[in-house]
Coordinates of C-alpha atoms (C1' of nucleotides) in Angstrom, one line a residue:
Chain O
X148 CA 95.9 97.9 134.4
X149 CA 92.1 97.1 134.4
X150 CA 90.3 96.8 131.5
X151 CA 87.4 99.2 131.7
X152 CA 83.8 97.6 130.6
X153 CA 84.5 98.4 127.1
X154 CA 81.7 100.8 126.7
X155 CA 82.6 100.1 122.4
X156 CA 81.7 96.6 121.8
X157 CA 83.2 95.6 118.4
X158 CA 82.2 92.7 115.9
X159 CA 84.8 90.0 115.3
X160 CA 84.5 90.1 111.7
X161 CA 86.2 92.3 109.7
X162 CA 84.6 95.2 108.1
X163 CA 84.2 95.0 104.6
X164 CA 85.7 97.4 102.4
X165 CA 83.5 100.8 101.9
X166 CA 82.2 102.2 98.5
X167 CA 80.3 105.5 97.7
X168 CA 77.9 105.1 95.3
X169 CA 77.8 107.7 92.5
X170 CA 76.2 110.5 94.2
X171 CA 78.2 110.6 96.5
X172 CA 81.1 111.1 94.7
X173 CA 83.1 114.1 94.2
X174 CA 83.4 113.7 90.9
X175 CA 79.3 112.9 90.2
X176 CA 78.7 116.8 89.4
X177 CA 81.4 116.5 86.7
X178 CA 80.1 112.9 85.2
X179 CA 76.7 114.5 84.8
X180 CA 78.2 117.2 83.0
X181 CA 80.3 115.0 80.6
X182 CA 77.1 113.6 80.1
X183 CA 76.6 110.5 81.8
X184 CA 72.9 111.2 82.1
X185 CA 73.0 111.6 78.3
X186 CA 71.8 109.0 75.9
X187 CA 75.5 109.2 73.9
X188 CA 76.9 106.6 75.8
X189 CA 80.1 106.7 73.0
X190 CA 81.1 110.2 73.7
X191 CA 81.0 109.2 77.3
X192 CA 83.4 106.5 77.9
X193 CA 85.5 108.4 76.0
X194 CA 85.6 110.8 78.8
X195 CA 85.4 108.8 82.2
X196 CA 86.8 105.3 82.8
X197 CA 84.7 103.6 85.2
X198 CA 86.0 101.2 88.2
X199 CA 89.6 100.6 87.5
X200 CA 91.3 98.6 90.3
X201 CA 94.2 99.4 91.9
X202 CA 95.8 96.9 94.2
X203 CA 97.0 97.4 97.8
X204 CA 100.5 99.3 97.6
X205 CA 100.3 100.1 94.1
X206 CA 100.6 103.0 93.0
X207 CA 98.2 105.2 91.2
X208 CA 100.2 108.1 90.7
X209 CA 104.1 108.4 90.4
X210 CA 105.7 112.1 91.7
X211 CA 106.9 114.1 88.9
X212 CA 104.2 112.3 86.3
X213 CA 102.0 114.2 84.0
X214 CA 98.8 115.5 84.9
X215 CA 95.7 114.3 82.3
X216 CA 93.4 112.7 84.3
X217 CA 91.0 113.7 87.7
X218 CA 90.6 110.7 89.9
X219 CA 87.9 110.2 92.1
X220 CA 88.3 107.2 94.9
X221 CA 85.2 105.1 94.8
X222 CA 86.3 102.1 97.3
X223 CA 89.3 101.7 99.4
X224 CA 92.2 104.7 100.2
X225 CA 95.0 106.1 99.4
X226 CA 97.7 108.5 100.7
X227 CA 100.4 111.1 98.8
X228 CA 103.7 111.1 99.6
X229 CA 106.3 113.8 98.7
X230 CA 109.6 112.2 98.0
X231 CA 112.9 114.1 98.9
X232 CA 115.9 113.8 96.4
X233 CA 118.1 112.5 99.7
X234 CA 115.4 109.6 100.4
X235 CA 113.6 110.9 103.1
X236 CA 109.7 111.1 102.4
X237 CA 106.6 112.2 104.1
X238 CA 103.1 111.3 103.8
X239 CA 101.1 114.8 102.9
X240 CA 97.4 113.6 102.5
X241 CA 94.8 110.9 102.7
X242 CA 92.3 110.4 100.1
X243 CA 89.0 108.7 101.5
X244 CA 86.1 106.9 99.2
X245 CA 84.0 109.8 96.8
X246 CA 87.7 112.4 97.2
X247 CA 89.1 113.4 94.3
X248 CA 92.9 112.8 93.3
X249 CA 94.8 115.1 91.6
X250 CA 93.1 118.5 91.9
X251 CA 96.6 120.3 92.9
X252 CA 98.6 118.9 89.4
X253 CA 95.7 121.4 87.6
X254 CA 98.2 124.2 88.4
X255 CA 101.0 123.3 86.2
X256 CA 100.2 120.0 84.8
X257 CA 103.2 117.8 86.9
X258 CA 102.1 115.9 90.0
X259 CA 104.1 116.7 93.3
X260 CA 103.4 113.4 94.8
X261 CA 103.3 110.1 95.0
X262 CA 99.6 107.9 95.1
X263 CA 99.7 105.3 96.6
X264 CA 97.3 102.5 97.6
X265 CA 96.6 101.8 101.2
X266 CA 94.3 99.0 100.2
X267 CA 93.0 96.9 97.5
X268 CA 90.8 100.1 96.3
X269 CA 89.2 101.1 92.9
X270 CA 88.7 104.8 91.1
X271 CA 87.5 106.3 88.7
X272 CA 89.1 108.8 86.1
X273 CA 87.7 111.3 84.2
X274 CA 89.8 112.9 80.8
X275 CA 90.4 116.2 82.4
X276 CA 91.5 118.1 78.5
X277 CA 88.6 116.0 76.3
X278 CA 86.6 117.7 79.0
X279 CA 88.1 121.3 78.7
X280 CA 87.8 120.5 74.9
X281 CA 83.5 119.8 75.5
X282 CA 83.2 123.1 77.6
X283 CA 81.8 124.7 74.9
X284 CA 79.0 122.0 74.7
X285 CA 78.1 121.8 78.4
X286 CA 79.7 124.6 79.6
X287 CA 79.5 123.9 83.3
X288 CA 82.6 121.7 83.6
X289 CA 84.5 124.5 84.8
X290 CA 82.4 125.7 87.6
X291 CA 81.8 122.4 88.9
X292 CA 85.6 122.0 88.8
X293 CA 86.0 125.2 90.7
X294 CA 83.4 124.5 93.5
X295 CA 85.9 120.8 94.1
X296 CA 88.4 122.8 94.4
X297 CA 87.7 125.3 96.9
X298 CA 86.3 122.6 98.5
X299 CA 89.6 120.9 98.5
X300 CA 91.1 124.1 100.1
X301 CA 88.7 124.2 102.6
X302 CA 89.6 120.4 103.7
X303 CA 93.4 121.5 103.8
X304 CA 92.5 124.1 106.1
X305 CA 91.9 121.6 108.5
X306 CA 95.5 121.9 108.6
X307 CA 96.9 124.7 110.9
X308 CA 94.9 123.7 114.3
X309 CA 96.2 120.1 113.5
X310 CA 99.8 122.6 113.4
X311 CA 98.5 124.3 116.6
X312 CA 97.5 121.0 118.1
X313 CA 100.6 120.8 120.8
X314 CA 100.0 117.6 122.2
X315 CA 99.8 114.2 120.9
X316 CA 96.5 113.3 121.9
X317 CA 95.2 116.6 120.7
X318 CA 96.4 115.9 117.5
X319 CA 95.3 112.4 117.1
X320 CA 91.8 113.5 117.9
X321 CA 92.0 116.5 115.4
X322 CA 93.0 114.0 112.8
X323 CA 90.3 111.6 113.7
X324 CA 86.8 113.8 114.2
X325 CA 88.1 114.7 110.4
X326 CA 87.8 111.6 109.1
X327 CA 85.0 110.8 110.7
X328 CA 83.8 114.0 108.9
X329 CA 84.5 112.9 106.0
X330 CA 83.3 109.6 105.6
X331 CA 80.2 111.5 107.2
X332 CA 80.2 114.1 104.4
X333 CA 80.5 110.9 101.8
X334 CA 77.3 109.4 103.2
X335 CA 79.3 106.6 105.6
X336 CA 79.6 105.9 108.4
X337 CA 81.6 108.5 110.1
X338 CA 81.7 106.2 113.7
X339 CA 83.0 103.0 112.3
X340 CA 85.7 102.8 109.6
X341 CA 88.3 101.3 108.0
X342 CA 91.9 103.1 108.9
X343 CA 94.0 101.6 105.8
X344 CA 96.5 103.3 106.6
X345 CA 99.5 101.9 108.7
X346 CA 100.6 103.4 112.1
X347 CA 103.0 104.8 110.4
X348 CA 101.4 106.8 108.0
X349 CA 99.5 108.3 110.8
X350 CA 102.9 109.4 112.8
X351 CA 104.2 110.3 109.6
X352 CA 101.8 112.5 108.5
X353 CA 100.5 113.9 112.0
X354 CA 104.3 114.5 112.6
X355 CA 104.6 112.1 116.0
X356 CA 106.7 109.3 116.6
X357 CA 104.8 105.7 115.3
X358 CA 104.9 104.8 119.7
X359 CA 103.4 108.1 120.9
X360 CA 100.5 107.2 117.8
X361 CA 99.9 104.1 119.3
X362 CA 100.0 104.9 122.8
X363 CA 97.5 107.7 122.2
X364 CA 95.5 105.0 120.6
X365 CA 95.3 102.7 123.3
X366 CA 94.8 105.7 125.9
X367 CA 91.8 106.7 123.9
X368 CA 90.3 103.3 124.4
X369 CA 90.9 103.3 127.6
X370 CA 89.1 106.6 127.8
X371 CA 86.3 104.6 126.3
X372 CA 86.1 107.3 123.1
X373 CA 87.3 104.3 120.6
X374 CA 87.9 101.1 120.2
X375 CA 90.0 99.2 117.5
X376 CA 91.0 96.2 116.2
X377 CA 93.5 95.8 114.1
X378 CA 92.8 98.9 111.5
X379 CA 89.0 99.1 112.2
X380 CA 88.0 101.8 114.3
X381 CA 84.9 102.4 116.0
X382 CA 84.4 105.9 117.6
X383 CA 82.3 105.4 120.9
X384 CA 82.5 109.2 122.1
X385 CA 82.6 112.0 119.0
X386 CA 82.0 114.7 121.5
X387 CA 84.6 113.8 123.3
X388 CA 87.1 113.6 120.9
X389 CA 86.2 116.8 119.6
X390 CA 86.9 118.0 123.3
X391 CA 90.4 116.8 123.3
X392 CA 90.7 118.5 119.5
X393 CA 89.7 121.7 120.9
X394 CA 87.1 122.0 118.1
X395 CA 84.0 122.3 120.7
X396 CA 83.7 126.0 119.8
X397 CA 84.9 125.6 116.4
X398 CA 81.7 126.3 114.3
X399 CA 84.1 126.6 110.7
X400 CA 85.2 122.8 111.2
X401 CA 82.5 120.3 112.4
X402 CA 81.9 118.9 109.1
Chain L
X265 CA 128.3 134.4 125.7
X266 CA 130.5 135.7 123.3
X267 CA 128.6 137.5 120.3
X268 CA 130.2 135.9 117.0
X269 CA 131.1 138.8 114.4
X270 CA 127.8 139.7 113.2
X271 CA 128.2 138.5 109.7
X272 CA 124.7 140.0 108.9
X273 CA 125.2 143.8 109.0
X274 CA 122.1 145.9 110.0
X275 CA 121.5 148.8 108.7
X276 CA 120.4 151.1 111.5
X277 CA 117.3 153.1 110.2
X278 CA 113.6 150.7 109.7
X279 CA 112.7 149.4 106.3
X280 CA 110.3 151.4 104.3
X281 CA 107.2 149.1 104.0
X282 CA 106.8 147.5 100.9
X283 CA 105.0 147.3 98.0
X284 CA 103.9 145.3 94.9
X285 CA 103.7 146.7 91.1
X286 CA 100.1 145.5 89.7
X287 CA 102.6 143.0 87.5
X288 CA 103.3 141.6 91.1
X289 CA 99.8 141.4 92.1
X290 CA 97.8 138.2 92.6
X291 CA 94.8 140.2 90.8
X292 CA 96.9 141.6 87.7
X293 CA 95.3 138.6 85.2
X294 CA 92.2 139.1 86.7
X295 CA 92.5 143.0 86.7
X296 CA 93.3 142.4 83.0
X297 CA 90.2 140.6 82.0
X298 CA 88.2 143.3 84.0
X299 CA 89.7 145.4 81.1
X300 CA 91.8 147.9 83.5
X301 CA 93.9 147.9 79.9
X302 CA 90.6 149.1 78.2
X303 CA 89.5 152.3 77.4
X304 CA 86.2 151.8 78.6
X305 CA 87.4 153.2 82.3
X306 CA 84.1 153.7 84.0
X307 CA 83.3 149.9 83.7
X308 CA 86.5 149.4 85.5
X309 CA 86.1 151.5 88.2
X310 CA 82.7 149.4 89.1
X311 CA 84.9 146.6 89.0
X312 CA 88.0 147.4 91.2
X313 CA 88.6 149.2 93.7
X314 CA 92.4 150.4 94.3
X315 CA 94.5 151.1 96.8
X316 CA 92.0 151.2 100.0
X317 CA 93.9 152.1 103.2
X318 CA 93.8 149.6 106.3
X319 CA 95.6 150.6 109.3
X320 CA 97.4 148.7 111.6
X321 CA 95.5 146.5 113.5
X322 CA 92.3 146.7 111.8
X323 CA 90.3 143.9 110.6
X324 CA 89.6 143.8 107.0
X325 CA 86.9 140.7 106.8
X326 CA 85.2 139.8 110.1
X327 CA 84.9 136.1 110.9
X328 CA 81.0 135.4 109.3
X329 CA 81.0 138.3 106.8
X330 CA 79.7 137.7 103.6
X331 CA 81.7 137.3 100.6
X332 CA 81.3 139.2 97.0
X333 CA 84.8 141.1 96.9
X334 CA 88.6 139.2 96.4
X335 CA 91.1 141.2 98.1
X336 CA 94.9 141.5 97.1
X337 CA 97.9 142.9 99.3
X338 CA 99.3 146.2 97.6
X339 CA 101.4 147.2 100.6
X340 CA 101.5 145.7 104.6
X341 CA 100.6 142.0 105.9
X342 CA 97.9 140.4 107.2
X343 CA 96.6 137.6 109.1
X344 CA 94.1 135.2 109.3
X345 CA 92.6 134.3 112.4
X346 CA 90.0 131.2 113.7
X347 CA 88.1 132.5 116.5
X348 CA 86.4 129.5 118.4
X349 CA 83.1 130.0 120.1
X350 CA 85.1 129.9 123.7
X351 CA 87.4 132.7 123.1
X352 CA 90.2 130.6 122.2
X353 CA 91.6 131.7 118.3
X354 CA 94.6 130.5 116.6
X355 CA 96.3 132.3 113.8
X356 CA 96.0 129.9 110.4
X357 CA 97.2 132.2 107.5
X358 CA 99.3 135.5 106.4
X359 CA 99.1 137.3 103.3
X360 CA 102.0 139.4 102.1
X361 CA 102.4 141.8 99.2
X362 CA 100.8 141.2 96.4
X363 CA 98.7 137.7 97.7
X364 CA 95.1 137.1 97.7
X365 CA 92.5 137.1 100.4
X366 CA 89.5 135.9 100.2
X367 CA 89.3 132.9 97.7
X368 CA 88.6 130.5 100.3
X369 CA 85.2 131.7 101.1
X370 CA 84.1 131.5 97.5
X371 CA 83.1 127.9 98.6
X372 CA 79.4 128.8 101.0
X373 CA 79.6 133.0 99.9
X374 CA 81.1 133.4 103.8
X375 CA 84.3 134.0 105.5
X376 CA 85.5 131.7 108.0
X377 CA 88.8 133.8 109.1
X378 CA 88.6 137.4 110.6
X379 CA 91.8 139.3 108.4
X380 CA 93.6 141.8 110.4
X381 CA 96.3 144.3 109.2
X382 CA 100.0 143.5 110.6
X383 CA 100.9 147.0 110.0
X384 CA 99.6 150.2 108.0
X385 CA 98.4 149.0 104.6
X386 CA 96.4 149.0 101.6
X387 CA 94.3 146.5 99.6
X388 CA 92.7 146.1 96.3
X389 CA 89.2 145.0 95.6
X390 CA 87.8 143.4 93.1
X391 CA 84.0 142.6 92.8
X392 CA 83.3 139.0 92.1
X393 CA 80.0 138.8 91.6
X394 CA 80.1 141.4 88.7
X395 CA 83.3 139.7 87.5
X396 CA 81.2 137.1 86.8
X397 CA 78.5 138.6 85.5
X398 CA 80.7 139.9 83.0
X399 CA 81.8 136.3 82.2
X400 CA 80.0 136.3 78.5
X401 CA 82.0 139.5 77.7
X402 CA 85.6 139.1 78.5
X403 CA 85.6 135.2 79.4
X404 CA 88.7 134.5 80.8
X405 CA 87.7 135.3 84.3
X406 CA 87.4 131.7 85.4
X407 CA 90.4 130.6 84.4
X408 CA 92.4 133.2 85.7
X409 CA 90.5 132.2 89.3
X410 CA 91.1 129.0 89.1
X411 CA 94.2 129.5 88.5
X412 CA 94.6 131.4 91.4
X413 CA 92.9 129.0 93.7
X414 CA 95.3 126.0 92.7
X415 CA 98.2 127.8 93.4
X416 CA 96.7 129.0 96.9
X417 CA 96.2 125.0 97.2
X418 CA 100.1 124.5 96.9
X419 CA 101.3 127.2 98.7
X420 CA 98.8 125.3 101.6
X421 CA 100.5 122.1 100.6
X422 CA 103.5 123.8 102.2
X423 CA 102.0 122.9 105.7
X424 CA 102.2 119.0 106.1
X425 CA 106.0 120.1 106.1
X426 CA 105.7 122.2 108.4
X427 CA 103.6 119.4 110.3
X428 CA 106.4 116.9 110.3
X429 CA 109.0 119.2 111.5
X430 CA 109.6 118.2 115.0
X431 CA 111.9 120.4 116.3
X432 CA 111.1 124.1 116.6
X433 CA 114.4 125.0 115.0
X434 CA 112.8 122.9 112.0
X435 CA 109.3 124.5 112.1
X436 CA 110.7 128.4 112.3
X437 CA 113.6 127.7 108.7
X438 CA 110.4 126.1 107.1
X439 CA 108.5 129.5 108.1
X440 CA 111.0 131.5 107.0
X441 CA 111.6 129.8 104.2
X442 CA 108.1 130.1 102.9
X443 CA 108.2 134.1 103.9
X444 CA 111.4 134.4 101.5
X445 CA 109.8 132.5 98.7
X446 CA 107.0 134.0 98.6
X447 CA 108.3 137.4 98.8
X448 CA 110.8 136.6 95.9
X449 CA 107.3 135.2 93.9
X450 CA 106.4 138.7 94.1
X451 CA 109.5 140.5 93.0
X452 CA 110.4 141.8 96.6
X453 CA 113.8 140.4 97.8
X454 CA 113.4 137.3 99.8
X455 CA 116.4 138.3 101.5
X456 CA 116.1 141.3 103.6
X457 CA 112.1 142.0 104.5
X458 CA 109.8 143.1 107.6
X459 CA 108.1 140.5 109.4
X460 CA 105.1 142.5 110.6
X461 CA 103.6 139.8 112.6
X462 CA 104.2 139.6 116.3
X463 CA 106.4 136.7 118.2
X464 CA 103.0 135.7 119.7
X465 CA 101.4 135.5 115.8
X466 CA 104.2 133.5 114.7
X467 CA 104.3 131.2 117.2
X468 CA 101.0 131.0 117.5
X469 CA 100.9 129.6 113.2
X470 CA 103.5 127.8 114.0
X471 CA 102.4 125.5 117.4
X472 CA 105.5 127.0 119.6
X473 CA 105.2 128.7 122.5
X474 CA 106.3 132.5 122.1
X475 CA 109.6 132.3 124.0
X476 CA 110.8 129.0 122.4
X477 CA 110.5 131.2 119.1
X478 CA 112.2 133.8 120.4
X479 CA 115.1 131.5 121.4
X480 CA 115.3 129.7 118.0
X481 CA 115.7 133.3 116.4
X482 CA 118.5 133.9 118.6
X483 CA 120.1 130.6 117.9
X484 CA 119.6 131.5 113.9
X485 CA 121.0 134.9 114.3
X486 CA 124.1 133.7 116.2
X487 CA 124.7 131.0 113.8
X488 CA 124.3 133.8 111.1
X489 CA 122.0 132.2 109.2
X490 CA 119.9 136.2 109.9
X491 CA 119.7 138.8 111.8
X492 CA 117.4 141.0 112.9
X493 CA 116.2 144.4 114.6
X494 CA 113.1 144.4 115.8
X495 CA 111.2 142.9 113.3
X496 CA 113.2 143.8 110.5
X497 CA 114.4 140.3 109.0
X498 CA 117.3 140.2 107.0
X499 CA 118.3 136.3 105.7
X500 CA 121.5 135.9 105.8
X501 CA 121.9 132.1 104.7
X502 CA 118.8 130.8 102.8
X503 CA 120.9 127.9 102.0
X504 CA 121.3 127.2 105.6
X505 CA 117.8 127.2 106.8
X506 CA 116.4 125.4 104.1
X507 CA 119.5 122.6 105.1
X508 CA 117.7 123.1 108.8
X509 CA 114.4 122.8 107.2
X510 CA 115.2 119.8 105.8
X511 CA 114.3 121.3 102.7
X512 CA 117.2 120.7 100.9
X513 CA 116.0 117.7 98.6
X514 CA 112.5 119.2 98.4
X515 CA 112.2 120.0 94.9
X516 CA 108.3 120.6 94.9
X517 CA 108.5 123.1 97.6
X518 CA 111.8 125.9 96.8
X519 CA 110.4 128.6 95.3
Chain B
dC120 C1' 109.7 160.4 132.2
dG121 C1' 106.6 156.8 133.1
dT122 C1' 103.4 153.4 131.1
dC123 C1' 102.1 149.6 128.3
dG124 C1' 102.8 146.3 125.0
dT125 C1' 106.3 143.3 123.3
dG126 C1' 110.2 140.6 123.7
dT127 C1' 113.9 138.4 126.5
dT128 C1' 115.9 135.4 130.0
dG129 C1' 116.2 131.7 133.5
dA130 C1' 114.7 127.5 136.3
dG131 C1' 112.1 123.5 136.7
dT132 C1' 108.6 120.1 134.9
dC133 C1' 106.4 117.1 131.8
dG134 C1' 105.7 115.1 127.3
dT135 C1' 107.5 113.1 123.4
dC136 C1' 111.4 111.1 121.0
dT137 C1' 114.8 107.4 120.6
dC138 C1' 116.5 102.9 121.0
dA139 C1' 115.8 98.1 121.9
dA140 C1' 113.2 94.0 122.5
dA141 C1' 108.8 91.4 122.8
dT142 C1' 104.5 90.4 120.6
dT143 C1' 100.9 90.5 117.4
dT144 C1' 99.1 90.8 112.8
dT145 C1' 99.5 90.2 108.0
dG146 C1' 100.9 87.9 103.9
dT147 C1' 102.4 83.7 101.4
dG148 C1' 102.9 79.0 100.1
dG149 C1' 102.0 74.4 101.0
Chain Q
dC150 C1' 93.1 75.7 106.4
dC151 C1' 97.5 75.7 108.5
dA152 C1' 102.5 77.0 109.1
dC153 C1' 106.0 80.0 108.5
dA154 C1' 108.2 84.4 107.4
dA155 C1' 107.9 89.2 107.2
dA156 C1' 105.9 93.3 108.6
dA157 C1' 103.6 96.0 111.8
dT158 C1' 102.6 97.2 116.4
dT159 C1' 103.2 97.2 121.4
dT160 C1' 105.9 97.8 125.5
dG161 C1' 109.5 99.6 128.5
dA162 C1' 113.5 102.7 130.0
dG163 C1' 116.0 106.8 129.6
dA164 C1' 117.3 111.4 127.5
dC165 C1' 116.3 115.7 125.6
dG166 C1' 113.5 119.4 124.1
dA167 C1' 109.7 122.5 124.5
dC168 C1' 106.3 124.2 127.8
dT169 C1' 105.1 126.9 131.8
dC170 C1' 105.7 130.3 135.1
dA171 C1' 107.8 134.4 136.7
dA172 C1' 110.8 138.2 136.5
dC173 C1' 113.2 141.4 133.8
dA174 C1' 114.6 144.6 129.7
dC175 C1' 113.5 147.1 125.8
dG176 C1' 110.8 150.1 122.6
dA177 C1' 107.1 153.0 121.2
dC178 C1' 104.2 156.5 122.6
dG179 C1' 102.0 160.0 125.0

DNA sequence: CGTCGTGTTGAGTCGTCTCAAATTTTGTGG
DNA sequence: CCACAAAATTTGAGACGACTCAACACGACG
């Protein structure tokens, strides 16, 4: 088949890793309210670790572990897995640089899922009880807490037009104008990223067979709307993979 | 084909609709802080509105309304409802007895989701912004709505499942099996219960099209894992779907 | 009793899954 | 930096399931 004149030119280099800086963070509301704008630097490191490294395929969080701490993902990315007793497992959720990892353990203190590190990455964690424990003193933990966590619920709702999403390729570009949203709403580059995450995480999670994800993938660059190499992914056409999403007249979604 | 003896007798006459105790309700902690146990009944009444009637069909939130009030289910069914700019809509939620509506708009103060009534039924209201307001005086408000917004944020969780299913026979036991649970949550039996919502709703949540579900019920109710009349849904063997589901080793998600 | 909305049934097509093998990329040790 | 091994991805062929389209049956309601 002829190779069209790629209309998405790609470096030879391999991106480097991406980091948010603090503001753009979802945890930076929270940090300024434990005080990291505060001259008591003590009572502050008590509360948030800063930059702990996690190393592709590690894991961050096992399934059934107790909840204490809220991480936020400051470089790299990670996904959450739900483990069956009989062995099966599916991947549930990506976590991209400034998300925070955790939120849904709030409810009864026992996380459902596995963490796990899709590259060499780093977070940060912030002492979710020592900050219950400060409320009194700054008082506004609770509401910045709430406000991440509707936002969470409004990410996850995202969700059902991936369900309605019938065909492969409708899926696939579903799945990819929301990354690109995301890194967007992070303050990165939402047209050139890093996907970390193996082919098979993306079947897995999008619910296709690993083939049909890369055969979608080639067809979209054929289409000229990206181009990859290896893992990094340049989207040439945003428009028109929010066509194929059926997310044109979707004014609740475009990030 | 030969009809197997039904092994899930029907009783001839409809259900009654039904309907959650306030110790059901998603709102009960919440009515409690609003002091519906305290004498002081006039405050209350400024607080929460009970029992207000929607009939079939009729929309409860419009898609772009404004939010200040937190609806729960007393009686009936809902749906939520995406409506894109080019006609197209897709239904992404239901809310049965004794669930909440409206949390996710907390986020931006507006709903995203039209909510329309699945048969005759009736709501309670409670008024956010003077729930807050009243924060200093009864204090527990928050928490209770947090709370409530995490669980919401696992029952969501439910949908990657429903994602990876890729059979329809898979998609409809994970649906169903989400209907009883949640039913049971509320103490309603998740057994025998009125699925308000049309073919075309369900199938429409669930990615199908409208006659595959209708086959796949057919399929269920001659294998006897249900039966139903009309819409009336009676379970017959939850065991059985949730084996279908491929639910079986899912610990996080059985109810 | 007829209409309309809703649900059922059947036939044929197309897309995605499965399985198997080739190929590329990634990771590791020299 | 190169070579090798392991892992991940690509490619191809064939089968099966779900979709589409169209016609029919049922139920609620006036």
């Amino acid at each position: 088949m002829d190779q069209l004149a790629n209309p998405v030119p790609h470096s030879r280099k391999r991106m480097p890793p991406k980091e948010v800086g603090c503001c753009q963070c979802g945890l930076y509301a929270m940090c300024q309210v434990a005080g990291l704008e505060n001259p008591d630097k003590h009572k502050i490191d008590s509360l948030v670790q800063r930059r702990k490294l996690i190393e592709n395929g590690d894991d961050l969080i096992q399934a059934g572990e107790e909840f204490n701490k809220i991480f936020a993902v400051k470089s790299g990315m990670f996904k959450a897995v739900t483990e069956f007793d009989d062995g099966r497992s599916q991947v549930v959720d990506f976590f991209l640089p400034g998300e925070l990892i955790g939120l849904d353990a709030i409810h009864d203190q026992v996380h459902l899922y596995k963490v796990t590190a899709l590259e060499d990455s780093s977070v940060c964690e912030l002492d979710f009880y020592a900050m219950l424990d400060m409320e009194n003193e700054y008082g506004r933990f609770q509401q910045k807490l709430m406000d991440a966590l509707v936002a969470k619920t409004r990410q996850s709702q995202f969700q059902p037009l991936l369900m309605g999403a019938q065909s492969a390729e409708q899926r696939l570009a579903v799945f990819l104008v929301g990354i690109s949203s995301r890194f967007h709403a992070r303050g990165l580059s939402g047209e050139e990223y890093r996907l970390s995450m193996r082919r098979m995480d993306i079947a897995d999670y999008l619910g296709l067979a690993l083939e049909t994800v890369g055969r979608v993938f080639k067809r979209f660059e054929q289409k000229g709307l990206l181009s990859c190499r290896g893992r990094d992914t340049q989207i040439g056409d945003f428009q028109g993979l929010m066509e194929i999403a059926g997310l044109m007249g979707a004014t609740s979604i475009g990030q």
